[in-house]
Amino acid sequence: MPDEQSDRYGPRRSDPGHASAARINDYMLGGSYNYPVDRAAAEGVKQIFPYAQEMARYNRQWLTRAVTYLASECGVHQFLDIGSGIPTQGNVHQIAPDARVVYADYERVAVDIGLDILVDRPYATSIHADVRQPDTILDAPATVDTLDFDQPMAMIWSSMIHFIEDQDEPLKIFARYRDRLKPGDYIALTHVSLHFATGDLERQVRASLDAYNGSVAETLTPRTLETINQLFTGTTIIDPGIVPLPDWRADPGYEPDPGDIARVMIVGGVGRIV
Ligand SMILES: C[S@@+](CC[C@H](N)C(=O)[O-])C[C@H]1O[C@@H](n2cnc3c(N)ncnc32)[C@H](O)[C@@H]1O
């Protein structure tokens, strides 16, 4: 695990010459904080895997349902949203307006736009930091001034951990954050997985991941359900478990469509620390 600042680690400026995960996600969600290089990379991925945009939307819709569940059914009014992205739409402080919220991301534009829209919100802020350096988030003055770790709290990892490469030991990094939580707190996360992709679909997804990883600053690593389950070590996983995102506490009347490929490519769930 990295513990020293280097070129590979630490908060980043927003480089218009190189596509980034934050700006591509913004583009996929209909935002305007992206450069031509991001749009070109996103379109390249969509040509190989046309379901990529739908996956980003499913992810964001899950975030709304997960935060709503935590705030209204679990009494959580504090959130640390890690790898929060550009606040294009449906952000935690909007879903749970009474909550205290700290956003953290290493992409400069995500933090700048975040601070802009939070200017009138004394109990919400945004930190420019690298997730792989946990103390720079957990012990940041903005975090300790905004969040009370003695009160109920949830950490959100929405479409984020798959950007921590195996060489950086994501399970160990994740444990550093999870260890700051106490019984009764929650983690909520989503992760790209090939678990449900076989045959032609798997080949198509792998080709689109190659295209993504070849053109974007970050590397996206899909993981097995078994590994994703390990992130929930020390928690009780809330029903319905770790499932395709649209199936997680779906809105009434929702019927899963077996032909919906975007649906099964990203899974997620919520765990309660025991
Ligand atoms: C796909 S976006 C997801 C954004 C948002 N959480 C969502 O669900 O829509 C992934 C985010 O993780 C951030 N990210 C990736 N690696 C990071 C790291 N090492 N430290 C901090 N943020 C990181 C990116 O900048 C990007 O904003």
mmCIF file of C-alpha atoms and ligand atoms in Angstrom:
data_model
loop_
_atom_site.group_PDB
_atom_site.id
_atom_site.type_symbol
_atom_site.label_atom_id
_atom_site.label_comp_id
_atom_site.label_asym_id
_atom_site.label_seq_id
_atom_site.Cartn_x
_atom_site.Cartn_y
_atom_site.Cartn_z
ATOM 1 C CA MET A 1 0.000 0.000 0.000
ATOM 2 C CA PRO A 2 1.389 3.434 -0.875
ATOM 3 C CA ASP A 3 2.284 5.666 2.029
ATOM 4 C CA GLU A 4 4.406 8.235 0.266
ATOM 5 C CA GLN A 5 3.417 10.926 -2.171
ATOM 6 C CA SER A 6 4.661 10.164 -5.687
ATOM 7 C CA ASP A 7 3.619 11.009 -9.238
ATOM 8 C CA ARG A 8 1.368 7.978 -9.271
ATOM 9 C CA TYR A 9 -0.377 8.944 -6.051
ATOM 10 C CA GLY A 10 -2.024 12.061 -4.766
ATOM 11 C CA PRO A 11 -4.670 14.519 -5.931
ATOM 12 C CA ARG A 12 -4.610 15.440 -9.624
ATOM 13 C CA ARG A 13 -5.215 18.443 -11.769
ATOM 14 C CA SER A 14 -7.766 18.032 -14.558
ATOM 15 C CA ASP A 15 -5.704 17.364 -17.685
ATOM 16 C CA PRO A 16 -7.531 18.346 -20.919
ATOM 17 C CA GLY A 17 -5.081 16.175 -22.872
ATOM 18 C CA HIS A 18 -5.997 12.931 -21.160
ATOM 19 C CA ALA A 19 -9.446 11.404 -20.548
ATOM 20 C CA SER A 20 -10.404 10.699 -16.941
ATOM 21 C CA ALA A 21 -12.920 8.470 -15.174
ATOM 22 C CA ALA A 22 -14.585 11.451 -13.490
ATOM 23 C CA ARG A 23 -15.110 13.393 -16.720
ATOM 24 C CA ILE A 24 -16.205 10.362 -18.747
ATOM 25 C CA ASN A 25 -18.739 9.556 -16.047
ATOM 26 C CA ASP A 26 -19.941 13.160 -16.187
ATOM 27 C CA TYR A 27 -20.341 12.873 -19.974
ATOM 28 C CA MET A 28 -22.196 9.552 -19.687
ATOM 29 C CA LEU A 29 -24.591 11.178 -17.206
ATOM 30 C CA GLY A 30 -25.264 14.162 -19.472
ATOM 31 C CA GLY A 31 -22.990 16.638 -17.679
ATOM 32 C CA SER A 32 -20.915 19.394 -19.231
ATOM 33 C CA TYR A 33 -17.668 19.227 -17.227
ATOM 34 C CA ASN A 34 -15.778 17.142 -19.770
ATOM 35 C CA TYR A 35 -13.317 17.749 -22.585
ATOM 36 C CA PRO A 36 -13.276 16.524 -26.215
ATOM 37 C CA VAL A 37 -10.767 13.850 -25.184
ATOM 38 C CA ASP A 38 -13.286 12.476 -22.641
ATOM 39 C CA ARG A 39 -16.148 12.502 -25.133
ATOM 40 C CA ALA A 40 -14.016 10.721 -27.745
ATOM 41 C CA ALA A 41 -12.965 8.049 -25.241
ATOM 42 C CA ALA A 42 -16.567 7.560 -24.058
ATOM 43 C CA GLU A 43 -17.867 7.250 -27.613
ATOM 44 C CA GLY A 44 -15.093 4.742 -28.410
ATOM 45 C CA VAL A 45 -16.187 2.572 -25.489
ATOM 46 C CA LYS A 46 -19.859 2.896 -26.444
ATOM 47 C CA GLN A 47 -19.118 1.703 -29.967
ATOM 48 C CA ILE A 48 -17.814 -1.577 -28.589
ATOM 49 C CA PHE A 49 -20.166 -1.812 -25.621
ATOM 50 C CA PRO A 50 -23.299 0.269 -26.238
ATOM 51 C CA TYR A 51 -24.571 -0.430 -22.711
ATOM 52 C CA ALA A 52 -21.867 1.602 -20.965
ATOM 53 C CA GLN A 53 -23.989 4.743 -20.652
ATOM 54 C CA GLU A 54 -26.915 2.788 -19.218
ATOM 55 C CA MET A 55 -24.545 1.287 -16.623
ATOM 56 C CA ALA A 56 -23.550 4.783 -15.470
ATOM 57 C CA ARG A 57 -27.221 5.714 -15.168
ATOM 58 C CA TYR A 58 -28.092 2.560 -13.254
ATOM 59 C CA ASN A 59 -25.232 3.320 -10.900
ATOM 60 C CA ARG A 60 -26.474 6.807 -10.163
ATOM 61 C CA GLN A 61 -30.067 5.611 -9.726
ATOM 62 C CA TRP A 62 -28.785 3.028 -7.232
ATOM 63 C CA LEU A 63 -27.037 5.829 -5.319
ATOM 64 C CA THR A 64 -30.370 7.598 -4.910
ATOM 65 C CA ARG A 65 -32.085 4.463 -3.620
ATOM 66 C CA ALA A 66 -29.195 3.520 -1.313
ATOM 67 C CA VAL A 67 -28.871 6.976 0.270
ATOM 68 C CA THR A 68 -32.652 7.266 0.601
ATOM 69 C CA TYR A 69 -32.736 3.884 2.332
ATOM 70 C CA LEU A 70 -29.879 4.806 4.694
ATOM 71 C CA ALA A 71 -31.322 8.195 5.584
ATOM 72 C CA SER A 72 -34.977 7.255 5.891
ATOM 73 C CA GLU A 73 -34.852 3.653 7.145
ATOM 74 C CA CYS A 74 -31.522 3.447 9.001
ATOM 75 C CA GLY A 75 -31.348 6.896 10.607
ATOM 76 C CA VAL A 76 -28.033 7.795 8.943
ATOM 77 C CA HIS A 77 -27.482 11.510 8.563
ATOM 78 C CA GLN A 78 -23.732 11.549 7.850
ATOM 79 C CA PHE A 79 -22.109 10.373 4.652
ATOM 80 C CA LEU A 80 -18.534 10.116 3.440
ATOM 81 C CA ASP A 81 -18.788 9.743 -0.349
ATOM 82 C CA ILE A 82 -15.455 8.434 -1.612
ATOM 83 C CA GLY A 83 -14.584 8.847 -5.287
ATOM 84 C CA SER A 84 -17.691 10.999 -5.462
ATOM 85 C CA GLY A 85 -17.113 12.284 -8.986
ATOM 86 C CA ILE A 86 -18.255 15.470 -10.664
ATOM 87 C CA PRO A 87 -21.541 16.435 -9.014
ATOM 88 C CA THR A 88 -23.510 16.202 -12.254
ATOM 89 C CA GLN A 89 -26.825 15.181 -10.741
ATOM 90 C CA GLY A 90 -28.443 13.302 -7.839
ATOM 91 C CA ASN A 91 -25.777 14.016 -5.241
ATOM 92 C CA VAL A 92 -25.885 12.777 -1.662
ATOM 93 C CA HIS A 93 -26.592 16.226 -0.155
ATOM 94 C CA GLN A 94 -29.544 16.568 -2.534
ATOM 95 C CA ILE A 95 -30.896 13.077 -1.852
ATOM 96 C CA ALA A 96 -30.531 13.571 1.937
ATOM 97 C CA PRO A 97 -30.809 17.362 2.360
ATOM 98 C CA ASP A 98 -30.470 17.277 6.159
ATOM 99 C CA ALA A 99 -27.322 15.173 6.156
ATOM 100 C CA ARG A 100 -23.726 16.126 6.795
ATOM 101 C CA VAL A 101 -21.715 15.120 3.767
ATOM 102 C CA VAL A 102 -18.044 14.958 2.856
ATOM 103 C CA TYR A 103 -17.196 14.234 -0.764
ATOM 104 C CA ALA A 104 -13.699 13.122 -1.733
ATOM 105 C CA ASP A 105 -12.167 12.765 -5.163
ATOM 106 C CA TYR A 106 -8.697 13.164 -6.642
ATOM 107 C CA GLU A 107 -9.913 14.880 -9.823
ATOM 108 C CA ARG A 108 -9.597 18.652 -9.453
ATOM 109 C CA VAL A 109 -12.719 19.612 -11.412
ATOM 110 C CA ALA A 110 -14.895 17.281 -9.298
ATOM 111 C CA VAL A 111 -13.808 19.064 -6.127
ATOM 112 C CA ASP A 112 -13.995 22.590 -7.571
ATOM 113 C CA ILE A 113 -17.528 22.110 -8.890
ATOM 114 C CA GLY A 114 -18.450 20.421 -5.621
ATOM 115 C CA LEU A 115 -17.209 23.341 -3.538
ATOM 116 C CA ASP A 116 -19.060 25.759 -5.849
ATOM 117 C CA ILE A 117 -22.420 24.080 -5.428
ATOM 118 C CA LEU A 118 -21.892 23.607 -1.678
ATOM 119 C CA VAL A 119 -21.092 27.239 -0.979
ATOM 120 C CA ASP A 120 -24.368 27.732 0.945
ATOM 121 C CA ARG A 121 -24.175 24.380 2.724
ATOM 122 C CA PRO A 122 -22.188 24.654 5.969
ATOM 123 C CA TYR A 123 -22.414 20.904 6.671
ATOM 124 C CA ALA A 124 -21.210 19.607 3.312
ATOM 125 C CA THR A 125 -17.818 19.886 1.702
ATOM 126 C CA SER A 126 -15.483 18.334 -0.818
ATOM 127 C CA ILE A 127 -11.891 17.169 -0.364
ATOM 128 C CA HIS A 128 -9.244 16.888 -3.053
ATOM 129 C CA ALA A 129 -7.436 13.670 -2.116
ATOM 130 C CA ASP A 130 -6.371 10.254 -3.319
ATOM 131 C CA VAL A 131 -8.337 7.338 -1.870
ATOM 132 C CA ARG A 132 -5.125 5.298 -1.754
ATOM 133 C CA GLN A 133 -3.862 7.656 0.958
ATOM 134 C CA PRO A 134 -6.621 7.020 3.524
ATOM 135 C CA ASP A 135 -5.342 9.422 6.199
ATOM 136 C CA THR A 136 -5.608 12.356 3.786
ATOM 137 C CA ILE A 137 -9.351 11.735 3.690
ATOM 138 C CA LEU A 138 -10.155 10.257 7.099
ATOM 139 C CA ASP A 139 -8.086 12.773 9.062
ATOM 140 C CA ALA A 140 -8.575 15.797 6.805
ATOM 141 C CA PRO A 141 -9.679 18.864 8.796
ATOM 142 C CA ALA A 142 -12.757 19.113 6.538
ATOM 143 C CA THR A 143 -13.712 15.550 7.455
ATOM 144 C CA VAL A 144 -13.235 15.831 11.202
ATOM 145 C CA ASP A 145 -14.931 19.251 11.280
ATOM 146 C CA THR A 146 -17.944 18.032 9.296
ATOM 147 C CA LEU A 147 -18.492 14.454 10.451
ATOM 148 C CA ASP A 148 -18.836 13.070 13.970
ATOM 149 C CA PHE A 149 -17.536 9.511 13.879
ATOM 150 C CA ASP A 150 -19.362 8.805 17.158
ATOM 151 C CA GLN A 151 -22.700 9.279 15.384
ATOM 152 C CA PRO A 152 -24.301 6.970 12.780
ATOM 153 C CA MET A 153 -22.479 7.215 9.505
ATOM 154 C CA ALA A 154 -22.277 5.640 6.060
ATOM 155 C CA MET A 155 -19.391 5.435 3.623
ATOM 156 C CA ILE A 156 -20.346 5.421 -0.040
ATOM 157 C CA TRP A 157 -18.086 3.824 -2.656
ATOM 158 C CA SER A 158 -20.118 4.221 -5.801
ATOM 159 C CA SER A 159 -18.352 2.900 -8.911
ATOM 160 C CA MET A 160 -14.992 3.618 -7.308
ATOM 161 C CA ILE A 161 -13.141 0.617 -5.874
ATOM 162 C CA HIS A 162 -12.743 -0.952 -9.338
ATOM 163 C CA PHE A 163 -10.376 1.943 -10.069
ATOM 164 C CA ILE A 164 -8.014 0.769 -7.337
ATOM 165 C CA GLU A 165 -5.665 -1.606 -9.084
ATOM 166 C CA ASP A 166 -4.651 -4.938 -7.558
ATOM 167 C CA GLN A 167 -1.064 -3.701 -7.148
ATOM 168 C CA ASP A 168 -2.424 -1.062 -4.721
ATOM 169 C CA GLU A 169 -4.113 -3.727 -2.609
ATOM 170 C CA PRO A 170 -7.709 -2.498 -2.702
ATOM 171 C CA LEU A 171 -8.878 -4.838 0.052
ATOM 172 C CA LYS A 172 -6.265 -3.426 2.439
ATOM 173 C CA ILE A 173 -7.055 0.158 1.498
ATOM 174 C CA PHE A 174 -10.752 -0.484 1.898
ATOM 175 C CA ALA A 175 -10.162 -2.058 5.317
ATOM 176 C CA ARG A 176 -8.421 1.115 6.494
ATOM 177 C CA TYR A 177 -11.676 3.015 5.887
ATOM 178 C CA ARG A 178 -13.950 0.266 7.182
ATOM 179 C CA ASP A 179 -11.922 0.079 10.393
ATOM 180 C CA ARG A 180 -12.866 3.676 11.201
ATOM 181 C CA LEU A 181 -16.514 2.692 11.350
ATOM 182 C CA LYS A 182 -18.291 1.323 14.421
ATOM 183 C CA PRO A 183 -21.042 -1.274 14.815
ATOM 184 C CA GLY A 184 -24.268 0.002 13.309
ATOM 185 C CA ASP A 185 -22.541 2.124 10.644
ATOM 186 C CA TYR A 186 -22.889 1.259 6.963
ATOM 187 C CA ILE A 187 -20.868 0.825 3.813
ATOM 188 C CA ALA A 188 -22.567 1.052 0.435
ATOM 189 C CA LEU A 189 -20.699 0.181 -2.712
ATOM 190 C CA THR A 190 -20.980 -0.694 -6.359
ATOM 191 C CA HIS A 191 -18.434 -2.521 -8.492
ATOM 192 C CA VAL A 192 -18.099 -3.661 -12.116
ATOM 193 C CA SER A 193 -18.124 -7.457 -12.358
ATOM 194 C CA LEU A 194 -18.061 -9.961 -15.213
ATOM 195 C CA HIS A 195 -19.850 -12.498 -13.036
ATOM 196 C CA PHE A 196 -22.896 -12.602 -15.298
ATOM 197 C CA ALA A 197 -21.001 -12.137 -18.570
ATOM 198 C CA THR A 198 -20.200 -15.300 -20.491
ATOM 199 C CA GLY A 199 -19.348 -16.176 -24.095
ATOM 200 C CA ASP A 200 -19.752 -13.353 -26.619
ATOM 201 C CA LEU A 201 -20.855 -10.917 -23.966
ATOM 202 C CA GLU A 202 -17.698 -11.485 -21.933
ATOM 203 C CA ARG A 203 -15.563 -10.930 -25.048
ATOM 204 C CA GLN A 204 -17.458 -7.726 -25.821
ATOM 205 C CA VAL A 205 -17.097 -6.420 -22.285
ATOM 206 C CA ARG A 206 -13.397 -7.249 -22.147
ATOM 207 C CA ALA A 207 -12.858 -5.422 -25.460
ATOM 208 C CA SER A 208 -14.655 -2.350 -24.153
ATOM 209 C CA LEU A 209 -12.608 -2.474 -20.918
ATOM 210 C CA ASP A 210 -9.442 -2.627 -23.013
ATOM 211 C CA ALA A 211 -10.659 0.423 -24.951
ATOM 212 C CA TYR A 212 -11.493 2.227 -21.703
ATOM 213 C CA ASN A 213 -8.234 1.353 -19.990
ATOM 214 C CA GLY A 214 -6.271 2.267 -23.096
ATOM 215 C CA SER A 215 -7.663 5.771 -23.289
ATOM 216 C CA VAL A 216 -8.380 6.798 -19.689
ATOM 217 C CA ALA A 217 -6.008 7.857 -16.915
ATOM 218 C CA GLU A 218 -7.419 5.204 -14.558
ATOM 219 C CA THR A 219 -7.477 1.435 -14.975
ATOM 220 C CA LEU A 220 -10.802 -0.266 -14.359
ATOM 221 C CA THR A 221 -10.473 -3.782 -12.875
ATOM 222 C CA PRO A 222 -13.658 -5.880 -12.844
ATOM 223 C CA ARG A 223 -13.783 -8.321 -9.925
ATOM 224 C CA THR A 224 -15.536 -11.534 -8.983
ATOM 225 C CA LEU A 225 -18.528 -11.582 -6.666
ATOM 226 C CA GLU A 226 -16.302 -13.450 -4.201
ATOM 227 C CA THR A 227 -13.810 -10.561 -4.049
ATOM 228 C CA ILE A 228 -16.569 -7.968 -3.897
ATOM 229 C CA ASN A 229 -18.049 -9.944 -0.993
ATOM 230 C CA GLN A 230 -14.725 -9.643 0.852
ATOM 231 C CA LEU A 231 -15.130 -5.865 0.879
ATOM 232 C CA PHE A 232 -18.138 -6.481 3.132
ATOM 233 C CA THR A 233 -16.079 -8.371 5.719
ATOM 234 C CA GLY A 234 -17.282 -7.478 9.213
ATOM 235 C CA THR A 235 -20.734 -6.469 8.044
ATOM 236 C CA THR A 236 -24.164 -7.963 7.743
ATOM 237 C CA ILE A 237 -25.190 -7.538 4.155
ATOM 238 C CA ILE A 238 -28.599 -5.937 3.892
ATOM 239 C CA ASP A 239 -31.284 -7.627 1.745
ATOM 240 C CA PRO A 240 -31.354 -8.243 -1.175
ATOM 241 C CA GLY A 241 -27.567 -8.785 -0.992
ATOM 242 C CA ILE A 242 -24.970 -7.940 -3.611
ATOM 243 C CA VAL A 243 -26.987 -7.899 -6.796
ATOM 244 C CA PRO A 244 -27.249 -6.197 -10.200
ATOM 245 C CA LEU A 245 -27.889 -2.557 -9.368
ATOM 246 C CA PRO A 246 -31.401 -2.139 -10.805
ATOM 247 C CA ASP A 247 -32.494 -5.115 -8.648
ATOM 248 C CA TRP A 248 -31.284 -3.529 -5.406
ATOM 249 C CA ARG A 249 -34.378 -2.347 -3.497
ATOM 250 C CA ALA A 250 -36.007 -1.612 -6.810
ATOM 251 C CA ASP A 251 -38.895 0.764 -7.097
ATOM 252 C CA PRO A 252 -42.333 -0.936 -6.858
ATOM 253 C CA GLY A 253 -43.411 -2.473 -10.158
ATOM 254 C CA TYR A 254 -39.868 -2.997 -11.422
ATOM 255 C CA GLU A 255 -39.454 -6.289 -13.331
ATOM 256 C CA PRO A 256 -35.868 -7.350 -14.163
ATOM 257 C CA ASP A 257 -35.378 -7.736 -17.907
ATOM 258 C CA PRO A 258 -33.152 -10.793 -18.591
ATOM 259 C CA GLY A 259 -32.116 -9.215 -21.902
ATOM 260 C CA ASP A 260 -30.872 -6.015 -20.234
ATOM 261 C CA ILE A 261 -27.102 -6.385 -20.500
ATOM 262 C CA ALA A 262 -26.249 -3.114 -18.724
ATOM 263 C CA ARG A 263 -28.206 -4.393 -15.726
ATOM 264 C CA VAL A 264 -25.847 -7.245 -14.908
ATOM 265 C CA MET A 265 -22.472 -5.603 -15.500
ATOM 266 C CA ILE A 266 -22.335 -3.643 -12.264
ATOM 267 C CA VAL A 267 -23.366 -4.988 -8.895
ATOM 268 C CA GLY A 268 -23.685 -3.460 -5.467
ATOM 269 C CA GLY A 269 -25.044 -3.616 -1.997
ATOM 270 C CA VAL A 270 -25.089 -2.205 1.510
ATOM 271 C CA GLY A 271 -23.493 -3.715 4.622
ATOM 272 C CA ARG A 272 -24.067 -2.878 8.290
ATOM 273 C CA ILE A 273 -20.971 -3.057 10.480
ATOM 274 C CA VAL A 274 -21.368 -5.677 13.234
HETATM 275 C C1 LIG B 1 -16.953 6.308 -12.350
HETATM 276 S S1 LIG B 1 -16.615 7.692 -11.351
HETATM 277 C C2 LIG B 1 -17.924 7.499 -10.144
HETATM 278 C C3 LIG B 1 -18.390 8.816 -9.608
HETATM 279 C C4 LIG B 1 -19.534 8.718 -8.629
HETATM 280 N N1 LIG B 1 -19.120 8.066 -7.400
HETATM 281 C C5 LIG B 1 -20.712 7.999 -9.234
HETATM 282 O O1 LIG B 1 -21.025 6.899 -8.761
HETATM 283 O O2 LIG B 1 -21.322 8.503 -10.179
HETATM 284 C C6 LIG B 1 -15.183 7.212 -10.415
HETATM 285 C C7 LIG B 1 -14.635 8.334 -9.578
HETATM 286 O O3 LIG B 1 -13.577 7.829 -8.772
HETATM 287 C C8 LIG B 1 -12.549 8.803 -8.754
HETATM 288 N N2 LIG B 1 -11.289 8.149 -8.433
HETATM 289 C C9 LIG B 1 -10.665 7.150 -9.101
HETATM 290 N N3 LIG B 1 -9.524 6.818 -8.491
HETATM 291 C C10 LIG B 1 -9.410 7.622 -7.418
HETATM 292 C C11 LIG B 1 -8.449 7.757 -6.374
HETATM 293 N N4 LIG B 1 -7.348 6.989 -6.335
HETATM 294 N N5 LIG B 1 -8.664 8.693 -5.422
HETATM 295 C C12 LIG B 1 -9.766 9.475 -5.449
HETATM 296 N N6 LIG B 1 -10.714 9.401 -6.401
HETATM 297 C C13 LIG B 1 -10.539 8.474 -7.375
HETATM 298 C C14 LIG B 1 -12.551 9.398 -10.141
HETATM 299 O O4 LIG B 1 -11.906 10.652 -10.201
HETATM 300 C C15 LIG B 1 -14.046 9.456 -10.415
HETATM 301 O O5 LIG B 1 -14.596 10.675 -10.023
#
